[in-house]
């Protein structure tokens, strides 16, 4: 009998220790309110957002895993600069819960880069609530997002530049003209195409792959400051427009077209 009591107490301690306070600040996890939600979740980056209630038992059990997720994302520049991990006290900030159709706790939603920050534009996360499952889901989403920092019109010119027998000077001029007329939202990324082509004209087309590999190594090293890592990630994406095979470029363009139609 005593052994049973001891075992029960041990199990209870294990359950308690595997939970936490959902309102606690977690490393790598943004606490969202009506004042900062749209500043952090605005379509510029992907975002995984937990809507919780402090009294919710499942929310308490999620704390350790969500803490590990925040830490894992913060330590990986290639993820940190593309994904926002956040949580909302939807009991205190009911307007945010209502805005996104939250009816139970916890509700975890994925907001994709480039898509409207709405109930319809988001996706409910319904997989396991574990670190491994979260990371697998996020990496799948990022792998599918081939259009990060890419400009569809310039992707076509990038492929034309790499085509056998292409008049590279003419294509380079076309790239500059297209970049000059790019929309305000795409202007910064368009400049990256111009910079890449100008360097390739002087160094050879091998520059694209070499520079892509160099920047990726720097990002993966974790030694680059967050601001620079973000810029490096954008450059790597744009450089891939020149290095990827035509079928991959077409897939990236298709992804961008889908975003525009929503």
Coordinates of C-alpha atoms in Angstrom, one line a residue:
X1 CA 0.0 0.0 0.0
X2 CA 2.8 2.4 0.9
X3 CA 4.5 1.6 -2.3
X4 CA 1.4 2.5 -4.2
X5 CA 1.1 5.8 -2.4
X6 CA 4.8 6.6 -3.1
X7 CA 4.3 5.7 -6.7
X8 CA 1.3 7.9 -7.0
X9 CA 3.1 10.8 -5.4
X10 CA 6.0 10.4 -7.7
X11 CA 3.7 10.4 -10.7
X12 CA 2.0 13.6 -9.4
X13 CA 5.4 15.3 -9.0
X14 CA 6.4 14.3 -12.5
X15 CA 3.2 15.8 -14.0
X16 CA 3.7 19.0 -12.0
X17 CA 7.3 19.3 -12.9
X18 CA 6.4 18.8 -16.6
X19 CA 4.2 21.9 -16.6
X20 CA 4.6 25.6 -16.0
X21 CA 3.0 29.0 -15.9
X22 CA 1.8 30.0 -19.4
X23 CA 2.2 33.7 -18.5
X24 CA 5.9 33.3 -17.8
X25 CA 8.3 35.1 -20.2
X26 CA 10.1 32.4 -22.3
X27 CA 13.4 32.9 -24.1
X28 CA 12.9 33.3 -27.8
X29 CA 9.1 33.6 -27.4
X30 CA 7.3 37.0 -27.9
X31 CA 4.4 37.8 -25.6
X32 CA 1.8 39.4 -27.8
X33 CA -0.9 42.0 -26.8
X34 CA -3.3 44.1 -28.9
X35 CA -0.6 46.8 -28.9
X36 CA 2.2 44.8 -30.5
X37 CA 0.5 41.9 -32.3
X38 CA 0.5 43.6 -35.7
X39 CA 4.0 44.8 -35.3
X40 CA 5.4 41.3 -34.9
X41 CA 2.8 39.2 -36.8
X42 CA 2.4 41.1 -40.1
X43 CA 3.2 38.7 -42.9
X44 CA 6.9 39.8 -43.1
X45 CA 7.9 36.6 -41.5
X46 CA 6.3 33.3 -40.7
X47 CA 4.8 33.1 -37.2
X48 CA 3.7 30.3 -34.9
X49 CA 1.4 31.8 -32.2
X50 CA -0.1 30.0 -29.2
X51 CA -3.4 31.4 -27.8
X52 CA -3.6 30.3 -24.2
X53 CA -5.5 30.8 -20.9
X54 CA -3.5 30.9 -17.7
X55 CA -5.9 28.5 -16.0
X56 CA -5.8 25.9 -18.8
X57 CA -4.1 22.6 -17.8
X58 CA -3.1 21.8 -21.4
X59 CA -1.5 25.2 -21.7
X60 CA 0.5 24.6 -18.5
X61 CA 1.7 21.3 -19.9
X62 CA 2.8 23.0 -23.1
X63 CA 5.1 25.5 -21.4
X64 CA 8.2 23.3 -21.2
X65 CA 8.0 22.3 -24.9
X66 CA 7.2 25.8 -26.0
X67 CA 10.2 27.1 -24.0
X68 CA 12.5 24.6 -25.7
X69 CA 11.1 25.7 -29.1
X70 CA 11.8 29.3 -28.4
X71 CA 15.3 28.5 -27.3
X72 CA 15.9 26.2 -30.4
X73 CA 14.7 28.9 -32.8
X74 CA 16.7 31.6 -31.1
X75 CA 19.9 29.6 -31.4
X76 CA 19.5 28.9 -35.1
X77 CA 19.9 32.0 -37.2
X78 CA 18.5 30.4 -40.3
X79 CA 15.2 29.9 -38.4
X80 CA 15.3 32.9 -36.1
X81 CA 15.4 35.3 -39.1
X82 CA 12.4 33.8 -40.8
X83 CA 10.1 32.7 -38.0
X84 CA 8.5 34.4 -35.1
X85 CA 7.5 32.3 -32.1
X86 CA 4.9 33.9 -29.9
X87 CA 2.1 33.5 -27.4
X88 CA -1.0 35.4 -26.4
X89 CA -2.9 35.4 -23.2
X90 CA -6.3 35.2 -24.9
X91 CA -8.1 35.2 -21.6
X92 CA -6.8 38.7 -20.8
X93 CA -6.7 39.8 -24.4
X94 CA -10.0 38.4 -25.6
X95 CA -10.1 40.7 -28.6
X96 CA -7.2 38.8 -30.2
X97 CA -8.8 35.5 -29.5
X98 CA -12.0 36.6 -31.1
X99 CA -10.2 38.1 -34.0
X100 CA -8.7 34.7 -35.0
X101 CA -11.7 32.6 -34.0
X102 CA -10.1 31.0 -31.0
X103 CA -12.7 28.7 -29.2
X104 CA -10.5 26.5 -27.0
X105 CA -7.1 26.5 -25.3
X106 CA -4.5 26.1 -26.3
X107 CA -5.1 27.1 -29.9
X108 CA -1.9 27.2 -32.0
X109 CA -1.9 29.0 -35.3
X110 CA 0.6 29.3 -38.2
X111 CA 0.7 32.6 -40.1
X112 CA 2.6 32.3 -43.4
X113 CA 4.9 34.9 -44.7
X114 CA 3.2 37.0 -47.4
X115 CA -0.3 35.9 -46.5
X116 CA -3.0 38.0 -44.8
X117 CA -3.0 37.9 -41.0
X118 CA -6.6 36.8 -40.7
X119 CA -8.4 33.6 -39.6
X120 CA -8.7 32.6 -43.2
X121 CA -5.0 33.4 -43.9
X122 CA -3.8 31.3 -41.0
X123 CA -3.5 27.6 -40.4
X124 CA -4.4 25.7 -37.2
X125 CA -1.5 23.6 -35.9
X126 CA -3.0 20.2 -35.0
X127 CA 0.2 18.0 -34.7
X128 CA 1.9 16.8 -31.6
X129 CA 2.8 19.5 -29.0
X130 CA 6.4 18.5 -28.7
X131 CA 9.7 20.2 -29.6
X132 CA 10.5 17.7 -32.4
X133 CA 7.0 18.0 -33.9
X134 CA 7.1 21.8 -33.8
X135 CA 10.5 21.9 -35.5
X136 CA 9.5 19.4 -38.1
X137 CA 6.4 21.4 -38.9
X138 CA 8.3 24.7 -39.1
X139 CA 11.1 23.3 -41.3
X140 CA 8.5 21.7 -43.7
X141 CA 6.8 25.1 -44.0
X142 CA 10.1 26.9 -44.7
X143 CA 11.2 24.3 -47.2
X144 CA 7.9 24.8 -49.0
X145 CA 8.5 28.6 -49.0
X146 CA 10.7 28.8 -52.0
X147 CA 9.8 32.4 -52.7
X148 CA 11.5 34.0 -49.6
X149 CA 12.9 37.4 -50.7
X150 CA 12.4 36.5 -54.3
X151 CA 10.9 38.7 -57.1
X152 CA 9.0 36.6 -59.7
X153 CA 9.8 38.9 -62.6
X154 CA 13.5 39.0 -61.8
X155 CA 13.6 35.2 -61.3
X156 CA 12.8 34.8 -65.0
X157 CA 15.7 37.2 -65.8
X158 CA 18.0 35.3 -63.5
X159 CA 17.3 32.1 -65.4
X160 CA 17.7 33.9 -68.7
X161 CA 21.1 35.2 -67.5
X162 CA 22.2 31.6 -66.8
X163 CA 20.9 30.2 -70.1
X164 CA 23.5 28.9 -72.5
X165 CA 24.5 31.5 -75.0
X166 CA 22.7 34.3 -73.3
X167 CA 23.7 37.9 -73.9
X168 CA 24.6 38.5 -70.3
X169 CA 25.2 42.3 -70.7
X170 CA 21.7 42.7 -72.2
X171 CA 20.0 40.6 -69.5
X172 CA 21.9 42.5 -66.8
X173 CA 20.5 45.8 -68.3
X174 CA 17.0 44.2 -68.2
X175 CA 17.5 43.3 -64.6
X176 CA 18.5 46.8 -63.7
X177 CA 15.5 48.2 -65.5
X178 CA 13.1 45.8 -63.8
X179 CA 14.6 46.5 -60.4
X180 CA 14.3 50.2 -60.9
X181 CA 10.5 49.8 -61.5
X182 CA 9.9 47.3 -58.7
X183 CA 7.1 47.9 -56.2
X184 CA 8.1 49.5 -53.0
X185 CA 7.7 46.3 -51.1
X186 CA 10.0 44.4 -53.4
X187 CA 12.6 47.2 -54.0
X188 CA 15.2 46.0 -51.5
X189 CA 15.1 42.5 -52.7
X190 CA 15.2 43.6 -56.3
X191 CA 18.5 45.4 -55.5
X192 CA 20.0 42.1 -54.5
X193 CA 19.5 40.7 -58.0
X194 CA 21.3 43.8 -59.4
X195 CA 24.2 43.4 -57.0
X196 CA 24.5 39.7 -57.7
X197 CA 24.6 40.1 -61.5
X198 CA 27.1 43.0 -61.4
X199 CA 29.5 40.8 -59.4
X200 CA 28.9 37.8 -61.7
X201 CA 29.8 39.9 -64.7
X202 CA 33.2 40.7 -63.2
X203 CA 33.9 37.4 -61.5
X204 CA 32.0 34.9 -63.6
X205 CA 28.8 32.9 -63.1
X206 CA 30.6 30.7 -60.5
X207 CA 30.2 33.6 -58.2
X208 CA 26.5 32.8 -57.5
X209 CA 27.1 29.3 -56.1
X210 CA 30.3 30.3 -54.2
X211 CA 28.7 33.3 -52.6
X212 CA 25.6 31.3 -51.7
X213 CA 27.6 28.6 -50.0
X214 CA 29.8 31.2 -48.2
X215 CA 26.8 33.1 -46.8
X216 CA 25.0 29.9 -45.8
X217 CA 28.1 28.7 -43.9
X218 CA 28.2 32.0 -42.0
X219 CA 24.5 31.8 -41.2
X220 CA 24.8 28.2 -40.0
X221 CA 27.8 29.1 -37.8
X222 CA 25.6 31.2 -35.6
X223 CA 28.3 33.8 -35.3
X224 CA 26.5 36.4 -37.4
X225 CA 24.5 39.2 -35.7
X226 CA 20.7 38.9 -36.1
X227 CA 20.4 41.9 -38.4
X228 CA 23.1 40.6 -40.7
X229 CA 21.9 37.1 -40.6
X230 CA 18.5 38.3 -41.9
X231 CA 20.2 40.1 -44.8
X232 CA 22.4 37.1 -45.5
X233 CA 19.3 34.8 -45.6
X234 CA 17.7 37.1 -48.2
X235 CA 20.8 37.1 -50.3
X236 CA 21.1 33.3 -50.2
X237 CA 17.5 33.1 -51.4
X238 CA 18.1 35.5 -54.3
X239 CA 21.3 33.8 -55.3
X240 CA 19.4 30.5 -55.5
X241 CA 17.4 32.1 -58.3
X242 CA 20.6 31.8 -60.3
X243 CA 21.8 28.5 -59.1
X244 CA 18.7 26.3 -59.0
X245 CA 17.5 24.3 -61.9
X246 CA 14.7 25.7 -64.1
X247 CA 12.1 23.4 -62.7
X248 CA 12.9 24.5 -59.2
X249 CA 12.7 28.1 -60.3
X250 CA 9.3 27.4 -61.7
X251 CA 8.1 25.9 -58.4
X252 CA 9.3 29.0 -56.6
X253 CA 7.4 31.2 -59.0
X254 CA 4.3 29.1 -58.5
X255 CA 4.5 29.5 -54.7
X256 CA 4.7 33.3 -55.1
X257 CA 1.7 33.3 -57.5
X258 CA -0.4 31.4 -54.9
X259 CA 0.5 34.0 -52.3
X260 CA -0.6 36.8 -54.6
X261 CA -4.0 35.1 -55.3
X262 CA -5.0 34.9 -51.6

